[in-house]
Amino acid sequence: MLDIALIRERPDWVKAQLAKLFDDETPARIDKILELDERRRELRTRIETKQGARNRLNRAMGKLRGNRQMNDGTKSGLVLAATAALKRDDTDRALAILEGESATDAADDDGFQAAFDGLIAELRAMGQGIDDGFAEAKTIESELEAQMLWIPNLPHDSVPVFESEDENVAGVPVGEFREFDFEPKPHWELGPALGMIDFESGVKLAGTRAYVLRGWGARLQRALISFFLDSARDNGYTEFYPPFLVYGEMLYGSAQFPKFKDTVYGLEGEGKFMIPTSEVALTNLHRDEILEEAELPLNYVAHTSCFRSEKASAGRDVRGIKRVHQFEKVEMYKFTTPDNSYDELETMTRQAEAICAQLEIPFRRLEIVSGDLGFSASKKYDIEMWSPGCGEWLEVSSCSNTEAFQARRAKIRYYPGGTRKTQFVHTLNGSGLATPRVLIAIMENYQQADGSIVVPEALRAYLGGASVIDTDQA
RNA sequence: GGAGAGGUGGCCGAGUGGUUUAAGGCGAUGGUCUUGAAAACCAUUGUACGGUCUUCCGUACCGCAGGUUCGAAUCCUGUCCUCUCCGCCA
């Protein structure tokens, strides 16, 4: 979520930033937000003043009623005078009387209860407009909130401004492209031949985009997950195992909701949803908390399954295991101070690249252009591995700095420099890495003419020392 | 699934309709003392929103949402969550 104050104070600048996203829906929302914000503030100022007066009057009346030093007659006199003042709409005078600045004529004791009843009637009348005002304010505020939740994050100045993902700036590929003396096969041929991937069973159990890993396939994936987690731990990340099924609020916190609600699986009745990425769980670990500055940055890592309906990409990448409903991902996550977040983004991206390098698979970094940033990132790098079988670059990691966008939604703050004023932290997320795709890259890069697959050095320790995957028993 | 208990500031915890404008403690911060530290003592110390954006004022917030009342942390209703015991199951 953006800072409402920023929108209020620099609406044209915000619109210019949003224009870089080539999203023609948001400018109208900004205008709507400005209007709602204006109405909200005008209304609140008005009713809060009135409410303040009512609160003071009520308090003063309560105090007066319980006053043991004063006799009933004197009290009645004050109350009658205050009531008269209120009838003339002279709130200040009524307050002055009740709060003891001036006494008036004593009435007789018999009038005590009647005097208070008269005042209460005045106060009741005074409350009429106030309740309606608060109700209206609440309506406006929830409308405002709903609009705010649809505004995407603003791009960082360093992000290249282009509309299409085709313009993403590709870095120089790292690693050696292997020379094949045979035609490299795609994983959807290699997998079934080696008994590693069973597409038929996947479809039988769960339909399109479902798959079963078998034998070496399942073991290789497990090895990769362990390898990824260990790498992250070596880099100082603390490992977590979070729930995969979380409350809907968490998805608002990490900004999948409301925009991408129809791409997430869940139990609407229970208000719980399957996470599309561990980022959802990790972000919300510190929801509603004020963190200690000294403990920042927090570096977390988690392996979870991820669930995505892929509604937006229906019909695309239906072959193989590149785009599936359920996959495994190891996610790095950082909570940082605003000052350090961009340095941390570089660090995190390099860490993801280092994993690719250790697997000895050619990879490249893409600097994502403004039009392809997605909803919550201010800046994003993708890392792609080369897949000689299907002949394409596969996105295996995506590293983003969301700045305060998620932190503001999830209310994750800290006190900067010992001050008393809270500030939102910055949050970063980056895959390190995602398995079905790395599995593809390994199979296709390490395949041999006879259809067997060489195990990358870095993974052998996780597979009992095995160096080759073939049709032998896994 | 059944029965019960409970949700109050960073933490613990008091508070059964108006002198509560959330006591007290812990922690934290500043100060006094000290060669330094500890201890002791003194002071300060919630969040959000708004206001001529000021260490000034106002409003809201005691799980959440409604309701009663002139006035609700306190009473009523609903709801969510946590804990304990029992039952069932891996």
Coordinates of C-alpha atoms (C1' of nucleotides) in Angstrom, one line a residue:
Chain A
M1 CA 0.0 0.0 0.0
L2 CA 1.1 3.5 -0.7
D3 CA 1.3 6.3 1.9
I4 CA -2.0 8.2 1.7
A5 CA -0.1 11.4 2.7
L6 CA 2.1 11.0 -0.3
I7 CA -0.9 10.8 -2.6
R8 CA -2.5 13.8 -0.9
E9 CA 0.6 16.0 -1.1
R10 CA 2.1 15.0 -4.5
P11 CA -0.8 13.5 -6.5
D12 CA 0.7 14.5 -9.9
W13 CA 4.0 13.0 -9.1
V14 CA 2.3 9.7 -7.9
K15 CA 0.3 9.6 -11.1
A16 CA 3.5 10.1 -13.2
Q17 CA 5.1 7.2 -11.3
L18 CA 2.1 5.0 -11.9
A19 CA 2.1 5.9 -15.6
K20 CA 5.4 4.1 -15.8
L21 CA 3.6 0.9 -15.1
F22 CA 1.4 1.3 -18.2
D23 CA -1.6 0.4 -16.1
D24 CA -4.4 2.7 -17.3
E25 CA -6.8 1.8 -14.5
T26 CA -5.0 3.4 -11.6
P27 CA -5.1 7.2 -12.3
A28 CA -8.9 7.2 -11.9
R29 CA -8.5 5.5 -8.6
I30 CA -6.1 8.2 -7.4
D31 CA -8.7 10.8 -8.2
K32 CA -11.3 8.8 -6.3
I33 CA -8.9 8.5 -3.4
L34 CA -8.2 12.2 -3.3
E35 CA -11.9 12.9 -3.2
L36 CA -12.6 10.4 -0.4
D37 CA -9.6 11.6 1.6
E38 CA -10.8 15.1 1.4
R39 CA -14.4 14.2 2.5
R40 CA -13.1 12.0 5.2
R41 CA -10.9 14.7 6.8
E42 CA -13.5 17.4 6.6
L43 CA -16.1 15.1 8.2
R44 CA -13.8 13.9 10.9
T45 CA -12.6 17.3 11.9
R46 CA -16.2 18.4 12.2
I47 CA -17.6 15.5 14.2
E48 CA -14.5 15.0 16.4
T49 CA -14.8 18.6 17.6
K50 CA -18.4 18.0 18.5
Q51 CA -17.6 14.7 20.1
G52 CA -14.9 16.3 22.2
A53 CA -17.4 18.7 23.6
R54 CA -19.8 16.0 24.4
N55 CA -17.2 13.9 26.1
R56 CA -16.1 16.8 28.3
L57 CA -19.7 17.6 29.2
N58 CA -20.4 14.0 30.1
R59 CA -17.3 13.7 32.2
A60 CA -18.0 16.9 34.0
M61 CA -21.6 15.8 34.7
G62 CA -20.4 12.5 36.2
K63 CA -17.8 14.3 38.3
L64 CA -20.4 16.8 39.6
R65 CA -22.9 14.1 40.4
G66 CA -20.4 12.2 42.5
N67 CA -19.0 15.3 44.3
R68 CA -19.4 14.9 48.0
Q69 CA -18.3 18.4 48.9
M70 CA -21.3 20.0 47.2
N71 CA -24.9 19.8 48.3
D72 CA -27.7 18.7 46.0
G73 CA -29.1 22.2 45.7
T74 CA -25.9 23.7 44.5
K75 CA -25.5 20.9 42.0
S76 CA -29.0 21.4 40.7
G77 CA -28.3 25.0 40.2
L78 CA -25.2 24.4 38.2
V79 CA -27.0 21.7 36.1
L80 CA -29.9 24.0 35.4
A81 CA -27.6 26.8 34.3
A82 CA -25.6 24.5 32.1
T83 CA -28.7 23.1 30.5
A84 CA -29.9 26.6 29.8
A85 CA -26.6 27.4 28.1
L86 CA -26.8 24.2 26.0
K87 CA -30.3 25.2 24.9
R88 CA -28.8 28.4 23.5
D89 CA -26.1 26.2 21.8
D90 CA -23.5 27.8 24.1
T91 CA -21.4 24.7 24.7
D92 CA -18.4 26.7 26.0
R93 CA -20.6 28.3 28.7
A94 CA -22.1 25.0 29.7
L95 CA -18.7 23.5 30.0
A96 CA -17.4 26.4 32.1
I97 CA -20.3 26.0 34.5
L98 CA -20.1 22.2 34.9
E99 CA -16.3 22.2 35.1
G100 CA -16.6 24.5 38.1
E101 CA -15.5 27.9 36.8
S102 CA -18.6 29.6 37.9
A103 CA -21.4 28.8 40.3
T104 CA -24.9 30.2 40.0
D105 CA -28.0 30.5 42.2
A106 CA -28.8 27.5 44.2
A107 CA -32.1 25.7 43.4
D108 CA -34.0 23.8 46.0
D109 CA -33.1 20.2 46.7
D110 CA -36.3 18.7 45.4
G111 CA -35.3 19.7 41.9
F112 CA -32.1 17.6 41.9
Q113 CA -33.2 14.6 39.8
A114 CA -35.3 16.8 37.5
A115 CA -32.3 19.1 36.9
F116 CA -30.1 16.2 35.9
D117 CA -32.8 14.7 33.7
G118 CA -33.0 18.0 31.8
L119 CA -29.3 18.1 31.2
I120 CA -29.3 14.4 30.1
A121 CA -32.0 15.2 27.6
E122 CA -29.9 18.0 26.1
L123 CA -26.9 15.7 25.9
R124 CA -29.0 13.1 24.2
A125 CA -30.1 15.6 21.6
M126 CA -26.5 16.6 21.1
G127 CA -25.5 13.0 20.3
Q128 CA -27.8 12.7 17.4
G129 CA -25.6 14.1 14.6
I130 CA -22.5 12.6 16.1
D131 CA -23.4 9.0 15.7
D132 CA -24.5 9.5 12.1
G133 CA -21.3 11.4 11.4
F134 CA -19.1 8.5 12.7
A135 CA -21.1 6.0 10.7
E136 CA -20.6 8.0 7.6
A137 CA -16.9 8.4 8.3
K138 CA -16.6 4.7 8.6
T139 CA -18.3 4.1 5.3
I140 CA -16.0 6.6 3.6
E141 CA -12.9 5.1 5.2
S142 CA -13.7 1.6 4.2
E143 CA -14.2 2.8 0.6
L144 CA -10.9 4.6 0.8
E145 CA -9.2 1.6 2.1
A146 CA -10.7 -0.6 -0.6
Q147 CA -9.4 1.8 -3.3
M148 CA -5.9 2.0 -1.7
L149 CA -5.6 -1.8 -1.8
W150 CA -5.8 -1.7 -5.6
I151 CA -3.0 0.8 -6.1
P152 CA 0.3 -0.9 -7.1
N153 CA 3.7 -0.1 -5.8
L154 CA 5.7 2.7 -7.4
P155 CA 8.8 1.8 -9.4
H156 CA 12.3 2.8 -8.1
D157 CA 14.1 5.5 -10.1
S158 CA 16.6 3.0 -11.4
V159 CA 14.0 0.8 -13.1
P160 CA 14.0 1.1 -16.9
V161 CA 10.8 2.5 -18.2
F162 CA 9.3 0.2 -20.8
E163 CA 6.0 -1.4 -21.2
S164 CA 6.8 -4.9 -22.4
E165 CA 8.6 -7.8 -20.7
D166 CA 10.4 -8.1 -24.0
E167 CA 12.4 -5.0 -23.0
N168 CA 13.7 -6.5 -19.8
V169 CA 17.4 -5.9 -19.7
A170 CA 19.3 -9.1 -19.9
G171 CA 22.7 -9.3 -18.3
V172 CA 25.6 -11.2 -19.8
P173 CA 25.0 -14.9 -19.4
V174 CA 27.2 -16.6 -16.8
G175 CA 28.6 -20.1 -17.1
E176 CA 29.4 -22.3 -20.0
F177 CA 26.9 -23.3 -22.6
R178 CA 27.4 -26.9 -23.3
E179 CA 28.2 -28.1 -26.8
F180 CA 26.0 -31.1 -27.6
D181 CA 27.1 -33.7 -30.2
F182 CA 23.5 -34.9 -30.3
E183 CA 20.1 -33.2 -30.3
P184 CA 19.3 -32.3 -26.6
K185 CA 15.9 -33.6 -25.6
P186 CA 13.3 -31.7 -23.6
H187 CA 12.6 -32.8 -20.0
W188 CA 9.1 -34.0 -21.0
E189 CA 10.8 -36.7 -23.0
L190 CA 13.8 -37.4 -20.6
G191 CA 11.6 -37.5 -17.5
P192 CA 9.2 -40.3 -18.5
A193 CA 12.0 -42.3 -20.2
L194 CA 14.0 -42.4 -17.0
G195 CA 10.9 -43.0 -14.8
M196 CA 11.5 -39.6 -13.1
I197 CA 8.3 -37.8 -14.2
D198 CA 4.9 -39.5 -14.6
F199 CA 2.6 -37.2 -16.3
E200 CA -0.2 -39.7 -16.8
S201 CA -0.5 -40.4 -13.1
G202 CA -0.5 -36.6 -12.4
V203 CA -3.4 -36.1 -14.7
K204 CA -5.2 -39.1 -13.3
L205 CA -5.0 -37.7 -9.8
A206 CA -5.5 -34.0 -10.3
G207 CA -5.9 -33.1 -14.0
T208 CA -4.0 -30.7 -16.2
R209 CA -0.8 -29.1 -14.8
A210 CA -0.5 -31.9 -12.3
Y211 CA 2.5 -34.3 -12.3
V212 CA 4.1 -37.0 -10.2
L213 CA 7.8 -37.2 -9.5
R214 CA 9.0 -40.7 -9.1
G215 CA 12.3 -42.4 -8.1
W216 CA 15.2 -40.3 -9.1
G217 CA 12.9 -37.4 -9.9
A218 CA 11.5 -37.2 -6.4
R219 CA 14.9 -37.7 -4.8
L220 CA 16.5 -35.1 -7.0
Q221 CA 13.9 -32.6 -6.0
R222 CA 14.4 -33.4 -2.3
A223 CA 18.2 -33.0 -2.8
L224 CA 17.7 -29.6 -4.4
I225 CA 15.5 -28.4 -1.6
S226 CA 18.1 -29.4 1.0
F227 CA 20.9 -27.9 -1.0
F228 CA 19.0 -24.6 -1.4
L229 CA 18.2 -24.4 2.3
D230 CA 21.8 -25.2 3.3
S231 CA 23.1 -22.5 1.0
A232 CA 20.8 -19.9 2.5
R233 CA 21.8 -21.0 6.0
D234 CA 25.4 -20.6 5.0
N235 CA 24.5 -17.0 4.0
G236 CA 23.0 -16.3 7.4
Y237 CA 19.4 -16.9 6.8
T238 CA 17.3 -18.5 9.6
E239 CA 15.2 -21.5 8.4
F240 CA 11.4 -21.6 8.9
Y241 CA 8.7 -24.1 8.4
P242 CA 5.4 -22.1 8.2
P243 CA 1.8 -23.2 7.6
F244 CA 0.9 -23.5 3.9
L245 CA -2.7 -22.7 4.8
V246 CA -3.2 -19.2 6.2
Y247 CA -5.8 -16.6 6.9
G248 CA -7.0 -14.3 4.1
E249 CA -5.6 -11.3 6.0
M250 CA -2.1 -12.6 5.4
L251 CA -2.7 -12.4 1.7
Y252 CA -3.8 -8.8 2.0
G253 CA -0.6 -8.2 4.1
S254 CA 1.7 -9.5 1.4
A255 CA -0.4 -7.9 -1.4
Q256 CA -1.8 -10.9 -3.3
F257 CA -5.3 -9.8 -2.3
P258 CA -7.5 -8.3 -3.4
K259 CA -6.1 -8.1 -6.9
F260 CA -5.1 -11.7 -7.4
K261 CA -7.7 -13.4 -5.2
D262 CA -9.0 -15.6 -8.0
T263 CA -5.6 -17.1 -8.6
V264 CA -5.3 -18.5 -5.0
Y265 CA -6.9 -21.7 -3.8
G266 CA -8.6 -21.7 -0.5
L267 CA -11.5 -22.5 1.8
E268 CA -13.6 -19.3 1.5
G269 CA -15.9 -20.5 4.3
E270 CA -13.1 -20.8 6.7
G271 CA -11.3 -17.7 5.4
K272 CA -8.1 -19.7 4.9
F273 CA -6.1 -20.0 1.7
M274 CA -3.2 -22.1 0.3
I275 CA -0.1 -19.9 0.0
P276 CA 1.0 -19.2 -3.6
T277 CA 4.5 -18.5 -2.2
S278 CA 6.2 -18.7 1.2
E279 CA 6.5 -15.0 1.0
V280 CA 3.0 -14.8 2.3
A281 CA 3.8 -16.7 5.4
L282 CA 7.2 -15.0 6.0
T283 CA 5.9 -11.4 5.5
N284 CA 3.2 -12.0 8.1
L285 CA 5.5 -13.5 10.7
H286 CA 6.0 -10.0 12.0
R287 CA 2.5 -8.6 11.2
D288 CA 1.4 -5.9 13.6
E289 CA 4.8 -5.8 15.3
I290 CA 7.3 -3.1 16.0
L291 CA 10.8 -4.5 15.4
E292 CA 14.0 -3.6 17.2
E293 CA 16.3 -1.6 14.8
A294 CA 19.3 -3.4 16.2
E295 CA 18.0 -6.8 15.0
L296 CA 17.6 -5.7 11.4
P297 CA 18.0 -7.0 8.8
L298 CA 16.2 -10.2 9.6
N299 CA 17.1 -12.8 7.1
Y300 CA 14.7 -15.7 6.8
V301 CA 14.4 -18.7 4.5
A302 CA 11.6 -21.2 4.1
H303 CA 10.8 -24.1 1.9
T304 CA 7.1 -24.5 1.2
S305 CA 4.9 -25.9 -1.4
C306 CA 3.2 -23.2 -3.5
F307 CA -0.2 -23.4 -5.0
R308 CA -1.4 -21.3 -7.9
S309 CA -4.4 -21.6 -10.1
E310 CA -2.6 -20.1 -13.1
K311 CA -5.9 -18.8 -14.3
A312 CA -4.2 -15.8 -16.0
S313 CA -2.0 -18.1 -18.1
A314 CA -4.6 -20.6 -19.1
G315 CA -3.4 -22.6 -22.1
R316 CA 0.2 -21.4 -21.9
D317 CA 3.2 -23.6 -21.1
V318 CA 0.9 -26.6 -20.8
R319 CA 3.6 -29.1 -21.7
G320 CA 6.1 -30.4 -19.1
I321 CA 6.5 -29.1 -15.6
K322 CA 7.4 -25.5 -16.2
R323 CA 4.1 -24.1 -15.1
V324 CA 2.1 -26.2 -12.6
H325 CA -0.5 -25.7 -9.9
Q326 CA 1.7 -27.1 -7.1
F327 CA 5.5 -26.6 -6.8
E328 CA 8.3 -26.4 -4.3
K329 CA 10.2 -23.2 -3.6
V330 CA 12.8 -22.1 -1.2
E331 CA 12.3 -18.4 -0.5
M332 CA 14.7 -15.9 1.0
Y333 CA 13.1 -13.0 2.8
K334 CA 14.5 -9.9 4.4
F335 CA 13.2 -7.2 6.8
T336 CA 15.5 -4.2 6.5
T337 CA 15.7 -0.5 7.3
P338 CA 14.9 1.7 4.3
D339 CA 18.5 2.8 4.1
N340 CA 19.8 -0.6 3.4
S341 CA 17.1 -2.2 1.3
Y342 CA 18.7 -1.7 -2.1
D343 CA 22.0 -3.0 -1.0
E344 CA 20.3 -6.0 0.4
L345 CA 18.5 -6.5 -2.9
E346 CA 21.8 -6.8 -4.6
T347 CA 23.2 -9.1 -2.0
M348 CA 20.1 -11.4 -2.2
T349 CA 20.2 -11.5 -6.0
R350 CA 23.9 -12.4 -5.9
Q351 CA 23.1 -15.2 -3.5
A352 CA 20.5 -16.6 -5.8
E353 CA 23.0 -16.4 -8.7
A354 CA 25.6 -18.1 -6.7
I355 CA 23.3 -21.1 -6.3
C356 CA 23.0 -21.3 -10.1
A357 CA 26.7 -21.1 -10.5
Q358 CA 27.3 -23.9 -8.0
L359 CA 24.9 -26.1 -10.1
E360 CA 27.1 -25.2 -13.1
I361 CA 24.2 -24.3 -15.3
P362 CA 24.3 -21.2 -17.5
F363 CA 22.2 -18.4 -16.2
R364 CA 21.5 -14.7 -16.7
R365 CA 20.1 -11.9 -14.7
L366 CA 17.2 -9.8 -16.0
E367 CA 16.5 -6.3 -14.8
I368 CA 12.8 -6.0 -15.0
V369 CA 11.3 -3.0 -16.7
S370 CA 8.6 -0.9 -15.1
G371 CA 5.7 -2.4 -17.2
D372 CA 6.6 -5.9 -16.0
L373 CA 7.3 -5.2 -12.3
G374 CA 4.1 -6.8 -11.0
F375 CA 1.9 -5.3 -8.3
S376 CA 4.2 -5.0 -5.3
A377 CA 7.8 -4.6 -6.4
S378 CA 9.6 -1.3 -6.6
K379 CA 12.5 -3.1 -8.2
K380 CA 12.9 -6.6 -9.4
Y381 CA 15.6 -8.9 -10.9
D382 CA 14.7 -12.3 -12.4
I383 CA 17.3 -15.0 -12.8
E384 CA 16.9 -17.4 -15.7
M385 CA 18.6 -20.7 -16.4
W386 CA 19.2 -21.9 -19.9
S387 CA 17.3 -25.0 -20.9
P388 CA 18.8 -26.6 -24.1
G389 CA 16.0 -29.1 -24.4
C390 CA 13.1 -26.8 -24.7
G391 CA 15.4 -24.1 -26.0
E392 CA 14.4 -21.3 -23.7
W393 CA 15.5 -19.3 -20.6
L394 CA 13.6 -20.5 -17.5
E395 CA 12.8 -18.1 -14.7
V396 CA 14.1 -19.9 -11.6
S397 CA 14.3 -16.9 -9.2
S398 CA 12.7 -13.5 -8.8
C399 CA 14.2 -11.1 -6.3
S400 CA 12.2 -8.0 -5.3
N401 CA 12.4 -5.0 -3.1
T402 CA 8.9 -4.0 -2.1
E403 CA 10.1 -1.2 0.0
A404 CA 7.4 -0.4 2.5
F405 CA 4.5 -1.6 0.3
Q406 CA 4.0 -4.9 2.2
A407 CA 5.2 -3.6 5.5
R408 CA 2.5 -0.9 5.4
R409 CA -0.2 -3.4 4.7
A410 CA 1.0 -5.8 7.4
K411 CA 2.0 -3.0 9.8
I412 CA 5.6 -4.0 10.3
R413 CA 7.5 -1.1 11.8
Y414 CA 10.5 -0.1 13.8
Y415 CA 11.8 3.0 15.6
P416 CA 14.6 4.5 13.6
G417 CA 17.6 5.8 15.5
G418 CA 16.0 5.5 18.9
T419 CA 13.2 8.0 17.9
R420 CA 9.7 7.7 19.2
K421 CA 8.1 7.9 15.8
T422 CA 7.5 4.5 14.1
Q423 CA 8.5 3.9 10.5
F424 CA 7.8 1.0 8.2
V425 CA 10.5 -1.4 7.5
H426 CA 11.4 -2.5 3.9
T427 CA 10.8 -6.1 2.9
L428 CA 12.5 -8.1 0.2
N429 CA 11.8 -11.5 -1.2
G430 CA 13.8 -13.7 -3.6
S431 CA 13.5 -17.3 -4.6
G432 CA 16.5 -19.4 -3.9
L433 CA 15.4 -21.3 -5.9
A434 CA 12.2 -22.9 -7.3
T435 CA 12.4 -26.6 -7.9
P436 CA 10.4 -27.9 -10.8
R437 CA 12.2 -25.4 -13.1
V438 CA 15.7 -26.1 -11.7
L439 CA 14.8 -29.8 -12.1
I440 CA 14.1 -29.1 -15.8
A441 CA 17.4 -27.2 -16.2
I442 CA 19.4 -30.0 -14.6
M443 CA 17.8 -32.7 -16.7
E444 CA 18.3 -30.8 -19.9
N445 CA 21.8 -29.5 -19.3
Y446 CA 23.2 -32.7 -17.9
Q447 CA 21.7 -35.2 -20.3
Q448 CA 23.9 -37.6 -22.2
A449 CA 23.5 -39.2 -25.6
D450 CA 22.2 -42.5 -24.0
G451 CA 19.4 -40.6 -22.1
S452 CA 21.1 -40.8 -18.7
I453 CA 21.7 -37.6 -16.6
V454 CA 24.8 -36.6 -14.8
V455 CA 24.3 -35.4 -11.3
P456 CA 25.8 -31.9 -10.7
E457 CA 28.8 -32.1 -8.3
A458 CA 27.1 -29.9 -5.8
L459 CA 24.2 -32.3 -5.3
R460 CA 26.0 -35.6 -5.1
A461 CA 26.4 -35.5 -1.4
Y462 CA 22.6 -35.2 -1.1
L463 CA 22.1 -38.3 -3.3
G464 CA 24.3 -40.8 -1.5
G465 CA 27.2 -39.9 -3.8
A466 CA 25.4 -40.9 -7.0
S467 CA 26.9 -39.3 -10.1
V468 CA 24.6 -40.5 -12.8
I469 CA 20.8 -40.9 -13.1
D470 CA 19.7 -43.7 -15.4
T471 CA 17.0 -46.3 -15.6
D472 CA 18.5 -48.3 -12.8
Q473 CA 16.6 -48.4 -9.5
A474 CA 16.6 -45.0 -7.8
Chain B
rG1 C1' -17.1 -33.3 18.8
rG2 C1' -18.4 -32.2 24.5
rA3 C1' -17.4 -29.1 29.0
rG4 C1' -15.0 -25.1 31.2
rA5 C1' -11.6 -20.8 31.5
rG6 C1' -9.9 -16.6 29.2
rG7 C1' -8.4 -12.5 25.4
rU8 C1' -6.5 -5.2 28.7
rG9 C1' -0.2 -1.0 26.4
rG10 C1' 6.7 -3.8 24.3
rC11 C1' 5.7 -7.7 28.5
rC12 C1' 3.1 -9.0 33.2
rG13 C1' -1.2 -7.5 35.5
rA14 C1' -5.4 -4.4 38.2
rG15 C1' -9.9 -2.7 36.9
rU16 C1' -18.4 -4.8 37.7
rG17 C1' -21.4 2.2 34.5
rG18 C1' -19.1 8.6 35.8
rU19 C1' -13.1 11.3 40.8
rU20 C1' -9.9 5.7 35.3
rU21 C1' -8.3 10.9 31.4
rA22 C1' -6.4 2.3 31.9
rA23 C1' -3.7 1.6 38.6
rG24 C1' 0.7 -1.0 39.8
rG25 C1' 5.0 -3.7 38.2
rC26 C1' 8.7 -5.3 34.6
rG27 C1' 11.4 -3.6 30.5
rA28 C1' 13.3 0.7 27.9
rU29 C1' 15.2 5.8 27.7
rG30 C1' 17.2 10.2 30.3
rG31 C1' 19.1 12.2 34.9
rU32 C1' 21.3 12.1 40.1
rC33 C1' 25.1 9.4 42.6
rU34 C1' 29.9 6.6 41.1
rU35 C1' 36.8 6.4 38.8
rG36 C1' 33.5 3.1 35.9
rA37 C1' 29.6 -0.3 36.5
rA38 C1' 25.8 -2.3 39.5
rA39 C1' 22.3 -0.9 43.1
rA40 C1' 19.3 3.0 44.8
rC41 C1' 16.5 7.3 43.8
rC42 C1' 14.0 10.9 40.3
rA43 C1' 11.7 11.7 35.6
rU44 C1' 10.0 10.1 30.9
rU45 C1' 7.8 6.1 28.2
rG46 C1' 1.4 2.9 23.7
rU47 C1' -0.6 3.1 18.5
rA48 C1' -3.3 5.4 14.6
rC49 C1' -5.8 9.4 12.4
rG50 C1' -6.8 14.5 12.2
rG51 C1' -6.2 20.0 13.4
rU52 C1' -3.1 26.6 11.3
rC53 C1' 1.4 19.2 11.7
rU54 C1' 3.6 22.6 17.6
rU55 C1' 6.7 17.5 21.3
rC56 C1' 0.4 21.8 21.6
rC57 C1' -4.8 20.2 21.0
rG58 C1' -8.7 16.7 19.6
rU59 C1' -10.7 11.9 18.3
rA60 C1' -10.5 6.6 18.1
rC61 C1' -8.4 2.0 20.0
rC62 C1' -9.0 -2.8 26.3
rG63 C1' -9.7 -9.7 20.4
rC64 C1' -13.5 -8.3 16.4
rA65 C1' -18.6 -6.6 15.1
rG66 C1' -23.1 -4.9 16.7
rG67 C1' -26.5 -3.2 20.8
rU68 C1' -28.2 -0.7 25.6
rU69 C1' -26.9 4.3 27.9
rC70 C1' -26.5 11.2 28.5
rG71 C1' -21.9 8.3 29.4
rA72 C1' -19.1 1.4 28.3
rA73 C1' -12.6 -1.8 29.3
rU74 C1' -17.0 -2.6 32.6
rC75 C1' -23.8 -4.4 30.9
rC76 C1' -26.3 -7.3 26.5
rU77 C1' -25.9 -10.1 21.7
rG78 C1' -23.1 -12.3 18.0
rU79 C1' -18.4 -13.8 16.3
rC80 C1' -13.1 -15.1 16.1
rC81 C1' -9.0 -16.8 18.6
rU82 C1' -6.2 -19.1 22.7
rC83 C1' -5.7 -22.4 26.8
rU84 C1' -7.4 -26.6 30.1
rC85 C1' -10.0 -31.2 30.7
rC86 C1' -12.8 -35.3 28.3
rG87 C1' -13.9 -38.1 23.9
rC88 C1' -12.3 -39.7 19.0
rC89 C1' -8.3 -40.3 15.4
rA90 C1' -3.3 -40.5 13.1

